[in-house]
mmCIF file of C-alpha atoms and ligand atoms in Angstrom:
data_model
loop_
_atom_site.group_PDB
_atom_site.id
_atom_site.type_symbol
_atom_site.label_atom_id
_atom_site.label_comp_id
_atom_site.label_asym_id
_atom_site.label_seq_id
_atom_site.Cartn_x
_atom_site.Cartn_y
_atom_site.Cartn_z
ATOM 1 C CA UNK A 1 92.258 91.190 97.271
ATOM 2 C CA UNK A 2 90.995 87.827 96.481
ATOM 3 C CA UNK A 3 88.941 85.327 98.496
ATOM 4 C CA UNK A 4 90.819 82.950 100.425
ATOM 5 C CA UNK A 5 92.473 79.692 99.177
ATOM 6 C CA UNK A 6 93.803 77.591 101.548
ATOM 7 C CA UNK A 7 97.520 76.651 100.061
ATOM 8 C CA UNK A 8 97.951 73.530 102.685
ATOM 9 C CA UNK A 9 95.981 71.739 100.244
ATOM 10 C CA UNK A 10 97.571 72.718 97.396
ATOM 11 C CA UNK A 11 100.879 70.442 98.373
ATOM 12 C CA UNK A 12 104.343 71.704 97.055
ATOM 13 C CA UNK A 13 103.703 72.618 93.462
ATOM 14 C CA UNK A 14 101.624 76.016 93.000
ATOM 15 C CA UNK A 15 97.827 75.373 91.728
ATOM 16 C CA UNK A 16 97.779 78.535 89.074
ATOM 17 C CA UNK A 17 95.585 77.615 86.388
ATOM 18 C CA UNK A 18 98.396 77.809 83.515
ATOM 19 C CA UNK A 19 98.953 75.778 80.839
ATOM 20 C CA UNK A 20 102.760 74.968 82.283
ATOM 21 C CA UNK A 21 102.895 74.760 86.170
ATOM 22 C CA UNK A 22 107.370 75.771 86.829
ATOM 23 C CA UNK A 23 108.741 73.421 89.896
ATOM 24 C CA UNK A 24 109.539 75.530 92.846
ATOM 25 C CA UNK A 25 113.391 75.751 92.597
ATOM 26 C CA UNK A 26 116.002 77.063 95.122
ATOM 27 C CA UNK A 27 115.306 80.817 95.532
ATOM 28 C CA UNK A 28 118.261 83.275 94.337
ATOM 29 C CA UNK A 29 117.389 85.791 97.074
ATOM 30 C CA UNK A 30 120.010 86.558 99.727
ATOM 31 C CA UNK A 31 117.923 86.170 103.097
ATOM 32 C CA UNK A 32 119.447 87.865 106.813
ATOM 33 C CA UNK A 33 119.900 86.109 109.914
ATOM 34 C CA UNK A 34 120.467 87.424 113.304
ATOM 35 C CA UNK A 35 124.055 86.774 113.024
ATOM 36 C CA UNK A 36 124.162 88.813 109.872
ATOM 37 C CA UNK A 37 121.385 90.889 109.293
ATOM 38 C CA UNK A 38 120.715 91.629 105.696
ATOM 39 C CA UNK A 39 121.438 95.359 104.862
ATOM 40 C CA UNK A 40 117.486 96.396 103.018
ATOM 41 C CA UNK A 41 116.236 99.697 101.168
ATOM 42 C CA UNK A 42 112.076 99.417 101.382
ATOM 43 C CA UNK A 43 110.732 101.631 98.380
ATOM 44 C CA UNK A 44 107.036 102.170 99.338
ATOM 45 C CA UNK A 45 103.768 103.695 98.642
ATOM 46 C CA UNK A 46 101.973 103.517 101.819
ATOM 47 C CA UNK A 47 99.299 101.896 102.005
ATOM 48 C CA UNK A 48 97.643 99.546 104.086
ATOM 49 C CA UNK A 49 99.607 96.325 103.530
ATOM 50 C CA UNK A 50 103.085 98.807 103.019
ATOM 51 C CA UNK A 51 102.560 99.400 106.633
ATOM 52 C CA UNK A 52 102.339 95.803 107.945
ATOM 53 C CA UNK A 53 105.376 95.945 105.438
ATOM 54 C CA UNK A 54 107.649 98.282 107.073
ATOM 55 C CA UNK A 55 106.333 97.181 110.284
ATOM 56 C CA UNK A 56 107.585 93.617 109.656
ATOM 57 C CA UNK A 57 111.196 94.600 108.384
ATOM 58 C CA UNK A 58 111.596 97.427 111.752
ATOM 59 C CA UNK A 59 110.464 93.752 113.681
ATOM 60 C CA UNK A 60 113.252 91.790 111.983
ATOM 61 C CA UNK A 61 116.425 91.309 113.797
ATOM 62 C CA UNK A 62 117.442 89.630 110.109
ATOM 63 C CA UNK A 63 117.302 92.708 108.645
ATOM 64 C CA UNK A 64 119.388 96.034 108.936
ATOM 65 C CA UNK A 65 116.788 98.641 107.302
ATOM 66 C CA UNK A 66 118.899 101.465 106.115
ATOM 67 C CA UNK A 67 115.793 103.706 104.671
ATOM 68 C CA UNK A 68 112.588 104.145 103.493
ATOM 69 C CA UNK A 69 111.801 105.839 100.234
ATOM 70 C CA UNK A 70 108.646 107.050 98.589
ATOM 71 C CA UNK A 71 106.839 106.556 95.250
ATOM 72 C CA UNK A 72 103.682 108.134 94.223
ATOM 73 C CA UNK A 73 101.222 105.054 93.940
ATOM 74 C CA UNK A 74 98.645 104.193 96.308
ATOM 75 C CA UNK A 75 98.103 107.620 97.614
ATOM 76 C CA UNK A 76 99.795 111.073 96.540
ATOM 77 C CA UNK A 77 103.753 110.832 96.919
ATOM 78 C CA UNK A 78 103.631 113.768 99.791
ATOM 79 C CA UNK A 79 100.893 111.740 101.965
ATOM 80 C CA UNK A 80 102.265 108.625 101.494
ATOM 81 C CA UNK A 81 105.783 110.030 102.809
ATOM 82 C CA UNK A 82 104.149 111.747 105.850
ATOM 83 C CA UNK A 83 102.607 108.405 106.222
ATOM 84 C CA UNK A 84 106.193 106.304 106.341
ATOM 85 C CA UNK A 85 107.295 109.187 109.320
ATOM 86 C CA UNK A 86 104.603 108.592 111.129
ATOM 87 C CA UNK A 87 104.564 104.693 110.660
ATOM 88 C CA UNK A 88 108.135 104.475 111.084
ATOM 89 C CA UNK A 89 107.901 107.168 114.671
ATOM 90 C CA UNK A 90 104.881 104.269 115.579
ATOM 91 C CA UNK A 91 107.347 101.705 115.570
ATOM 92 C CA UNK A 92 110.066 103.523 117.134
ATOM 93 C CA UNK A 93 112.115 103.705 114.413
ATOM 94 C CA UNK A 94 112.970 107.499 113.820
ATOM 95 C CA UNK A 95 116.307 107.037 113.022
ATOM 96 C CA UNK A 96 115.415 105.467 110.009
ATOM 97 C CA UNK A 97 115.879 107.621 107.061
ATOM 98 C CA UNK A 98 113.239 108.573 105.000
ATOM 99 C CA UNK A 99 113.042 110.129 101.402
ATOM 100 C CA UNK A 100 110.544 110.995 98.879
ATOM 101 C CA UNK A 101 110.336 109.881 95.521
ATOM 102 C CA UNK A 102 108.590 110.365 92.344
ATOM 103 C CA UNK A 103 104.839 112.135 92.103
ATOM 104 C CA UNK A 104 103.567 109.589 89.045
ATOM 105 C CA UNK A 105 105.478 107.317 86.345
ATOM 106 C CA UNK A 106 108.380 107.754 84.063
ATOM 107 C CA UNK A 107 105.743 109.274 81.263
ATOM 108 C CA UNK A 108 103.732 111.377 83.135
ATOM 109 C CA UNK A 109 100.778 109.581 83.687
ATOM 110 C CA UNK A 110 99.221 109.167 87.353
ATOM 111 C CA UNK A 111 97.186 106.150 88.904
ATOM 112 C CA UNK A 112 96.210 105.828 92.197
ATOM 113 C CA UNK A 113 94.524 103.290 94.801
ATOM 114 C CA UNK A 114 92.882 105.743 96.802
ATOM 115 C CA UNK A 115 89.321 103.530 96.520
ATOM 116 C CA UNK A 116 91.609 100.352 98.576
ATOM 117 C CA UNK A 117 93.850 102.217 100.416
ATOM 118 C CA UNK A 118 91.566 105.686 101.506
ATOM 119 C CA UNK A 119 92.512 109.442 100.097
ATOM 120 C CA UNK A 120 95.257 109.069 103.211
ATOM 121 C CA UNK A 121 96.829 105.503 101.899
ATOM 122 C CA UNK A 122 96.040 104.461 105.564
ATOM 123 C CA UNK A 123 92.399 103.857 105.403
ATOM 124 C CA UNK A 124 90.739 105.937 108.505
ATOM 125 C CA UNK A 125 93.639 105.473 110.798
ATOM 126 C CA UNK A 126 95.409 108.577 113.155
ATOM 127 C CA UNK A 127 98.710 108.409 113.706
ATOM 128 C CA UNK A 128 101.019 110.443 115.538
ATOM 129 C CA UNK A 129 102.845 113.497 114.130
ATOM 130 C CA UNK A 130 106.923 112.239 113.494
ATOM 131 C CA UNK A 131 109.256 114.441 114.903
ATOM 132 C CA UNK A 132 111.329 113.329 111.750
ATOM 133 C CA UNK A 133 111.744 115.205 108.171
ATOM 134 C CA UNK A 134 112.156 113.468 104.792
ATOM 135 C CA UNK A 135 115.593 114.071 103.517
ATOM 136 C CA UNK A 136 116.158 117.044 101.390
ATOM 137 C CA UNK A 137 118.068 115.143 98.787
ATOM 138 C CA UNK A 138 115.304 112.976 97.528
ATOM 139 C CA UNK A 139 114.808 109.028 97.052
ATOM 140 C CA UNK A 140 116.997 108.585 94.257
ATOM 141 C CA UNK A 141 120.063 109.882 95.720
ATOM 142 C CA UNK A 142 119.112 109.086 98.835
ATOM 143 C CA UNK A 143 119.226 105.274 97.404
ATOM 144 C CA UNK A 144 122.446 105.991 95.764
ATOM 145 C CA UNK A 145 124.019 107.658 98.373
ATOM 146 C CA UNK A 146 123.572 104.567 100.886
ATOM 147 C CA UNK A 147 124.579 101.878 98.170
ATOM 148 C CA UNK A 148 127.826 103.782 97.324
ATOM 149 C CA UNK A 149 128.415 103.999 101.424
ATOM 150 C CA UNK A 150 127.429 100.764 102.203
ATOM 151 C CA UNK A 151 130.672 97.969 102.610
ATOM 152 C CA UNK A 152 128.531 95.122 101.117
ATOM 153 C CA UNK A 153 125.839 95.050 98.829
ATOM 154 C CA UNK A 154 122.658 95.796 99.486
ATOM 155 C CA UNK A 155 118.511 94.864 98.536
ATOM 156 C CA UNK A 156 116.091 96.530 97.917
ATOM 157 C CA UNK A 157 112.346 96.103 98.377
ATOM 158 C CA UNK A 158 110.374 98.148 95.924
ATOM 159 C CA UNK A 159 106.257 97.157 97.232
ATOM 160 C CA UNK A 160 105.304 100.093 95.158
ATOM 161 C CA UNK A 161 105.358 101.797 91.335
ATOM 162 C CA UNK A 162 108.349 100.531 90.275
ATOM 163 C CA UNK A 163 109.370 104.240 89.013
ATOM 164 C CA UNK A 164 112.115 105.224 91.829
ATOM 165 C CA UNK A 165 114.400 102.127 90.895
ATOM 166 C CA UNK A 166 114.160 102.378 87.122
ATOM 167 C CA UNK A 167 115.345 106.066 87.569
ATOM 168 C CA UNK A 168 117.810 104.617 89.952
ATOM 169 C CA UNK A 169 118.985 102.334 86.978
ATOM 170 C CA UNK A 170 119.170 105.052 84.628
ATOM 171 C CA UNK A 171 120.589 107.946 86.568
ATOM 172 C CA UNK A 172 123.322 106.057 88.771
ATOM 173 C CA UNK A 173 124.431 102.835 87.429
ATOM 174 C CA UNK A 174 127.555 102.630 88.579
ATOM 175 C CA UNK A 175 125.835 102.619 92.279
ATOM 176 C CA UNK A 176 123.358 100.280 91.175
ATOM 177 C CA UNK A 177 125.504 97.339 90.759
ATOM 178 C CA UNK A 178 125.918 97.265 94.486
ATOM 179 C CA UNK A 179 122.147 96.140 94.436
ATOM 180 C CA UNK A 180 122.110 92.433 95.502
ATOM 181 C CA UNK A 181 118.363 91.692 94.658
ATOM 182 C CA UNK A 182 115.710 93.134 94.082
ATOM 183 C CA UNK A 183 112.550 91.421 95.491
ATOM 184 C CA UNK A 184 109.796 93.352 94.185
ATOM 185 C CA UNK A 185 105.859 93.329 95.294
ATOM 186 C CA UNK A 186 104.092 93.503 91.947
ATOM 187 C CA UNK A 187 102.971 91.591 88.741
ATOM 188 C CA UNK A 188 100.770 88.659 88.202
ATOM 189 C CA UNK A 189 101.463 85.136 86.469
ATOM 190 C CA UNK A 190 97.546 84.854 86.119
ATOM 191 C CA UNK A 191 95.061 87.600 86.262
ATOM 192 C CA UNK A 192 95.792 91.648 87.677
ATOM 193 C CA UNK A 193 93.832 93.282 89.792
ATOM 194 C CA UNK A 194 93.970 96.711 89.094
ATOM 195 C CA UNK A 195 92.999 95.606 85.417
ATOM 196 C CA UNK A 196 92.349 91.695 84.442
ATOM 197 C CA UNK A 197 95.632 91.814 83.086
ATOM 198 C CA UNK A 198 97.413 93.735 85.251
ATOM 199 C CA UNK A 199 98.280 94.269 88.617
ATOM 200 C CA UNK A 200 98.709 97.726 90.189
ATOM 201 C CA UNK A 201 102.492 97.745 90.796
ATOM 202 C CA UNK A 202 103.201 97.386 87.731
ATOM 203 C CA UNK A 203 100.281 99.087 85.196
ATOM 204 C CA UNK A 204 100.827 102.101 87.372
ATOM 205 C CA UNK A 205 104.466 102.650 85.445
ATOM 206 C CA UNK A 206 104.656 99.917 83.048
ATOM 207 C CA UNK A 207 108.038 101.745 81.379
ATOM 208 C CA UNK A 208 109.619 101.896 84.839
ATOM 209 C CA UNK A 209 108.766 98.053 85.370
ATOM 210 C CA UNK A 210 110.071 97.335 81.488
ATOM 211 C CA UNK A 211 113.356 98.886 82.531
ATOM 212 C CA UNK A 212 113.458 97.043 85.941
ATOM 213 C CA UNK A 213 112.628 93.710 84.609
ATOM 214 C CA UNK A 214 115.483 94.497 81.318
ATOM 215 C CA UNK A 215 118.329 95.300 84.002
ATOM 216 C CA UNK A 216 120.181 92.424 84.677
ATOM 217 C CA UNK A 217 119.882 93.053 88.520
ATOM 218 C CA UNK A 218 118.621 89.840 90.165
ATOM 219 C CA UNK A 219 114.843 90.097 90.915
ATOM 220 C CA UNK A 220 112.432 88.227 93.108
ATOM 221 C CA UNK A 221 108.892 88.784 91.653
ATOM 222 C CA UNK A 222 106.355 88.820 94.558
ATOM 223 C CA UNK A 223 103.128 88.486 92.723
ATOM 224 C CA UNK A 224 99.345 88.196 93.209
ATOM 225 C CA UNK A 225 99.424 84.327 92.100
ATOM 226 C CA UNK A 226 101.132 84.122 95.708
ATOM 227 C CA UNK A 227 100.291 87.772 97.786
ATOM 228 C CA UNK A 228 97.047 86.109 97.363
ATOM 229 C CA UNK A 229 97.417 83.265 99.811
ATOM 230 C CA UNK A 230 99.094 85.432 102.047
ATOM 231 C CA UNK A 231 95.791 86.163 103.436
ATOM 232 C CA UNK A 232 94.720 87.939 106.552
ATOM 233 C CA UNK A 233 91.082 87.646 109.004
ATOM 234 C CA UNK A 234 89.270 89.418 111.756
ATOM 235 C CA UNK A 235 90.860 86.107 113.626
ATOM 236 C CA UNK A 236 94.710 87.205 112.334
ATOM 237 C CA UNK A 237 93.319 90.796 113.499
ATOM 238 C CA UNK A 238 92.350 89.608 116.659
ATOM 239 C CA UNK A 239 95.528 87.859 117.617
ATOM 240 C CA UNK A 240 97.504 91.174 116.426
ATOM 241 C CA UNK A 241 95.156 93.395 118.930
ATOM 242 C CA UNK A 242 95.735 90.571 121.543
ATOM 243 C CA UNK A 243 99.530 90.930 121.689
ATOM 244 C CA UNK A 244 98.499 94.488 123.351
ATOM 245 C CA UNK A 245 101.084 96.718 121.832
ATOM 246 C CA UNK A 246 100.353 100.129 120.244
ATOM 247 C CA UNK A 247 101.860 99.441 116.702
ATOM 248 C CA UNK A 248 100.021 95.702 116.515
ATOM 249 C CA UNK A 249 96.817 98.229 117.023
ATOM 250 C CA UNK A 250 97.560 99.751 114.169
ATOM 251 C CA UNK A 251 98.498 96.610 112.138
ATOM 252 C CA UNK A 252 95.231 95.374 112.558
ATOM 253 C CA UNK A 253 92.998 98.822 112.265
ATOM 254 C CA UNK A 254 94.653 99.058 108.732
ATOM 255 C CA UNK A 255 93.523 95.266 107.996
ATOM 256 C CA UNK A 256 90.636 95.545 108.996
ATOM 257 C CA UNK A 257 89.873 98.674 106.821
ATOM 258 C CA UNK A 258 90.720 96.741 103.679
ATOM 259 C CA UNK A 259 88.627 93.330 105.012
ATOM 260 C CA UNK A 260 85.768 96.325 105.158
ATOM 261 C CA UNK A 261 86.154 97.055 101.569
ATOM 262 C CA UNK A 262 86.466 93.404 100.635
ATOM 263 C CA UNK A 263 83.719 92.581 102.498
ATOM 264 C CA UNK A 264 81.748 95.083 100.724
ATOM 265 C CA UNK A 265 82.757 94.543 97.064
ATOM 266 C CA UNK A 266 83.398 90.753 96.988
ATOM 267 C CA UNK A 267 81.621 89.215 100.352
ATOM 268 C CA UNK A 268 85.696 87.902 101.370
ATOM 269 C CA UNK A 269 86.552 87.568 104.488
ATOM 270 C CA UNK A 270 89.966 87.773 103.976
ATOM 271 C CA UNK A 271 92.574 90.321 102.662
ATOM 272 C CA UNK A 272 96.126 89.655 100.978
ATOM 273 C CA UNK A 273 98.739 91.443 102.627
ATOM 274 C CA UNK A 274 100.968 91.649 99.428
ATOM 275 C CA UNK A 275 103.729 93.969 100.012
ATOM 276 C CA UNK A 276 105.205 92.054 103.522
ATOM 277 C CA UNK A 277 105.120 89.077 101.199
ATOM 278 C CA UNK A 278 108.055 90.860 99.685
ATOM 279 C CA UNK A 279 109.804 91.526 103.169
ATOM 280 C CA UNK A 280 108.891 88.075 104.583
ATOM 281 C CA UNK A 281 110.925 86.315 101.794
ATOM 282 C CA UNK A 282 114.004 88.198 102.785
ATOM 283 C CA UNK A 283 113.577 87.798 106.490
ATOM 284 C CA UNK A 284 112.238 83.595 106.331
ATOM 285 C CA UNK A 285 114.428 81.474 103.553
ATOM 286 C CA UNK A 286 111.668 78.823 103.159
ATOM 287 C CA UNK A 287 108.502 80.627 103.912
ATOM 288 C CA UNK A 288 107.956 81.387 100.362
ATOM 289 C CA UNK A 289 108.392 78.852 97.207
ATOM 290 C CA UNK A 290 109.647 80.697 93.699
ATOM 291 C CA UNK A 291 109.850 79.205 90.250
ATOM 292 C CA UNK A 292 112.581 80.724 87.688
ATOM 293 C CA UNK A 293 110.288 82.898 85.074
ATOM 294 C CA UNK A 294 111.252 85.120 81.845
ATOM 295 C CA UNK A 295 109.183 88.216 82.650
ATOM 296 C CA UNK A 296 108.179 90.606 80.032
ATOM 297 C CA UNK A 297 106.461 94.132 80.885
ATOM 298 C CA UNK A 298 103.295 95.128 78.323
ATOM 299 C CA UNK A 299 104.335 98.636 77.688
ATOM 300 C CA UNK A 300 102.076 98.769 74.638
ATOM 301 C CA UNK A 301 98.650 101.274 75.179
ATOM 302 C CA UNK A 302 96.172 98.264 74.551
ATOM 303 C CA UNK A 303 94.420 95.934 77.085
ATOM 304 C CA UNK A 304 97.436 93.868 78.314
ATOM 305 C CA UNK A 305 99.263 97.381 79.441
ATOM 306 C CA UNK A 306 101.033 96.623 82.722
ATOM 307 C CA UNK A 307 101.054 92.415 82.001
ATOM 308 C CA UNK A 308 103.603 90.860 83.468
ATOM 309 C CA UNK A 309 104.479 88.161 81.032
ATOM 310 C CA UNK A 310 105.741 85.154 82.860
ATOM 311 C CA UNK A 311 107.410 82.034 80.922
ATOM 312 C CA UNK A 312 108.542 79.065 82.960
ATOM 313 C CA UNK A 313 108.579 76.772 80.065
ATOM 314 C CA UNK A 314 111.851 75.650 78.900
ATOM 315 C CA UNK A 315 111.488 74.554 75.707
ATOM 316 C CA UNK A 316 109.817 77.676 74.787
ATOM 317 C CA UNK A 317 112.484 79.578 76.498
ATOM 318 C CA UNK A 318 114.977 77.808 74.117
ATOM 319 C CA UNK A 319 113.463 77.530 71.565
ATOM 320 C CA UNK A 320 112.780 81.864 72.192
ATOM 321 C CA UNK A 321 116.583 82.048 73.173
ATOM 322 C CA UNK A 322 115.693 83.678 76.569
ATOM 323 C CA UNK A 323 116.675 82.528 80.319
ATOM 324 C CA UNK A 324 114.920 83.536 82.997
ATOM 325 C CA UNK A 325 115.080 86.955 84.710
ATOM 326 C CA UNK A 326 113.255 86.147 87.785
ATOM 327 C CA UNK A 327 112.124 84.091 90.858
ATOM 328 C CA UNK A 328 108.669 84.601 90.860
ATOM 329 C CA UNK A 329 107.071 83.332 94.034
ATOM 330 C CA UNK A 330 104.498 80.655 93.741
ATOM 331 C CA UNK A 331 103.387 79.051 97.167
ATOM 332 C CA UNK A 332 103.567 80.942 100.839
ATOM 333 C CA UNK A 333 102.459 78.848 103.556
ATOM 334 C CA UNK A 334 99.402 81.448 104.957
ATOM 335 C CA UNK A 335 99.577 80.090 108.496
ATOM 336 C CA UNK A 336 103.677 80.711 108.917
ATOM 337 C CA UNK A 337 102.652 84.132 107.379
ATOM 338 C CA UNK A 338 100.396 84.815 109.784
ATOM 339 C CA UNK A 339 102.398 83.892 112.668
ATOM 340 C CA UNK A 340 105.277 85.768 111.104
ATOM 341 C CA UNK A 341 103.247 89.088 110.792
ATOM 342 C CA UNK A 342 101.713 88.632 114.733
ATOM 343 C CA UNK A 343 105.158 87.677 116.608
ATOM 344 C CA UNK A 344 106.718 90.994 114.572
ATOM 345 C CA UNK A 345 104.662 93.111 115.576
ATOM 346 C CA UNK A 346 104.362 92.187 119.447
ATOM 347 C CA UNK A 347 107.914 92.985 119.655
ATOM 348 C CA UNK A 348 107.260 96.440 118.398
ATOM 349 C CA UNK A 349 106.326 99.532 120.408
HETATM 350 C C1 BDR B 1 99.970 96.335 95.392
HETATM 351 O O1 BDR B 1 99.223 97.497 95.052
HETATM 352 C C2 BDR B 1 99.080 98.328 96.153
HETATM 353 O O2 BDR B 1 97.775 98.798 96.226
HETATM 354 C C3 BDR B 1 99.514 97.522 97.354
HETATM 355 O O3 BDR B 1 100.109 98.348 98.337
HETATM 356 C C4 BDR B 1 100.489 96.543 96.789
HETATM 357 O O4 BDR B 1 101.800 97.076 96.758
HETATM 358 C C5 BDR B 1 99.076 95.114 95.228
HETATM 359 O O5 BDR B 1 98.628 95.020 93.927
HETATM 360 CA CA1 CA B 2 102.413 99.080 98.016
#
């Protein structure tokens, strides 16, 4: 939650204040078209902007959403899996599978977002009672289960605590290699929010994110240096409302909740919409720019704990005998965001 930048001015290299500013290069993300829709897992904690999320990828005739899973983050794990019934029933996508996942991180501990996101992850909003169930066999298997099944590889979306996949990783590698990507809402070239070095994603299970980030498995990192131009207004929340359909309603009654807050603490008048940053890259192939980054997870129990450490500089890389592990988006054009996020969601229920 930042105030708003306007990126048109910013031109095609990203303005982070860092010492070494990477080149947007080709992304390494597979994206879906209508032809061939892209086969997508969405790991979530929702959450406000997990909803315009899921919303998005049900929206997205370039994507073939195979399930939802849960992670303890934002809210408790048990709300915030009622909370992906009910969103998913709202957009009329019951037959969409839907799991739940860990409680809190790999070691126990437990952070939440309750103060952004409401005690319910979903702000003030009522939604309608799903005549769904989450899947006895959990988010793990569940995960496993449909990457085994699944004829061609598949991605996965983790806009949460990154504590579901690293478990994943550990408990069924042999399924995990059917991963394709994994383009992941979470981490920060510059400054956290949750803590000034860290963003909540990530410092929420740090270990999980070390293990993630150490896999091999090709990752997109969808950070705050570019969630936060992928702002949202009362004018964005306007044109949702205007479209007239039930689940654009709720699109903007959950923005507008979190412009509240920002309102209050900061005087913004925007909101950054992180987690369908995440979706939007797989759905739009030049929508978002990415820069190749060696990212490093601060496990350590001292300030920096949940840093995403991001190196785009190639001598250093060298000289460090490391190659980059990431795409790590840079530059999202707000306006194309926008327009993405409104269009979806008129073509839902
Ligand atoms: C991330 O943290 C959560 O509060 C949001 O849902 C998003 O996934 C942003 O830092
Ligand atoms: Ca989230």
């Amino acid at each position: 939650m930042s105030a708003g930048h306007n990126v048109e001015d910013w031109g095609a290299v990203h303005a982070i204040p860092t010492y070494h500013k990477a080149p947007a290069s080709p992304r390494t993300a597979p994206f879906g078209t209508r032809e061939r829709p892209l086969p997508l897992i969405i790991d979530s904690d929702p959450g406000l902007d997990d909803a315009l999320a899921i919303g998005l990828a049900c929206a997205s005739p370039e994507l073939r959403l195979l399930a939802v899973t849960t992670v303890g983050g934002n809210a408790d794990v048990h709300r915030c899996t009622e909370n992906a019934l009910r969103l998913l029933h709202a957009y009329g996508r019951d037959d969409v599978p839907v799991a739940e996942g860990a409680a809190g991180a790999l070691l126990g501990s437990v952070v939440r977002a309750t103060e952004v996101h409401g005690e319910s992850g979903i702000g003030n909003t009522q939604l309608d009672p799903a005549p769904t169930t989450p899947r006895p066999e959990g988010a793990v298997a569940l995960i496993a289960r449909l990457l085994a099944e699944s004829p061609e590889p598949v991605a996965i979306a983790p806009i949460g605590p990154l504590t579901n996949i690293a478990l994943l990783l550990r408990e069924y590698p042999r399924q995990a290699s059917k991963i394709s990507h994994l383009c992941l809402m979470g981490g920060s070239i510059g400054e956290g929010n949750t803590t000034s070095s860290a963003e909540f994603n990530i410092v929420a299970d740090p270990d999980a994110a070390d293990v993630v980030f150490r896999s091999g498995i090709p990752i997109t990192m969808i950070g705050l240096d570019v969630t936060h131009q992928a702002l949202l207004d009362r004018e964005a929340t306007a044109s949702l409302r205007a479209t007239g359909t039930r689940s654009a309603g709720i699109a903007a009654e959950l923005t507008d909740f979190a412009l509240d807050r920002n309102r209050e603490w900061s005087g913004a008048t925007t909101t950054a919409i992180h987690d369908a940053v995440a979706v939007a890259h797989l759905v739009v192939p030049d929508l978002v720019a990415v820069a190749p980054y060696h990212v490093a997870v601060d496990t350590t129990h001292g300030p920096a704990r949940g840093r995403t450490v991001c190196d785009g500089l190639p001598y250093r890389l060298q000289r460090d005998g490391r190659t980059p592990n990431a795409d790590v988006g840079i530059v999202i054009d707000r306006g194309r965001f926008t327009r993405l996020l409104v269009d979806a969601f008129s073509r839902l229920p």
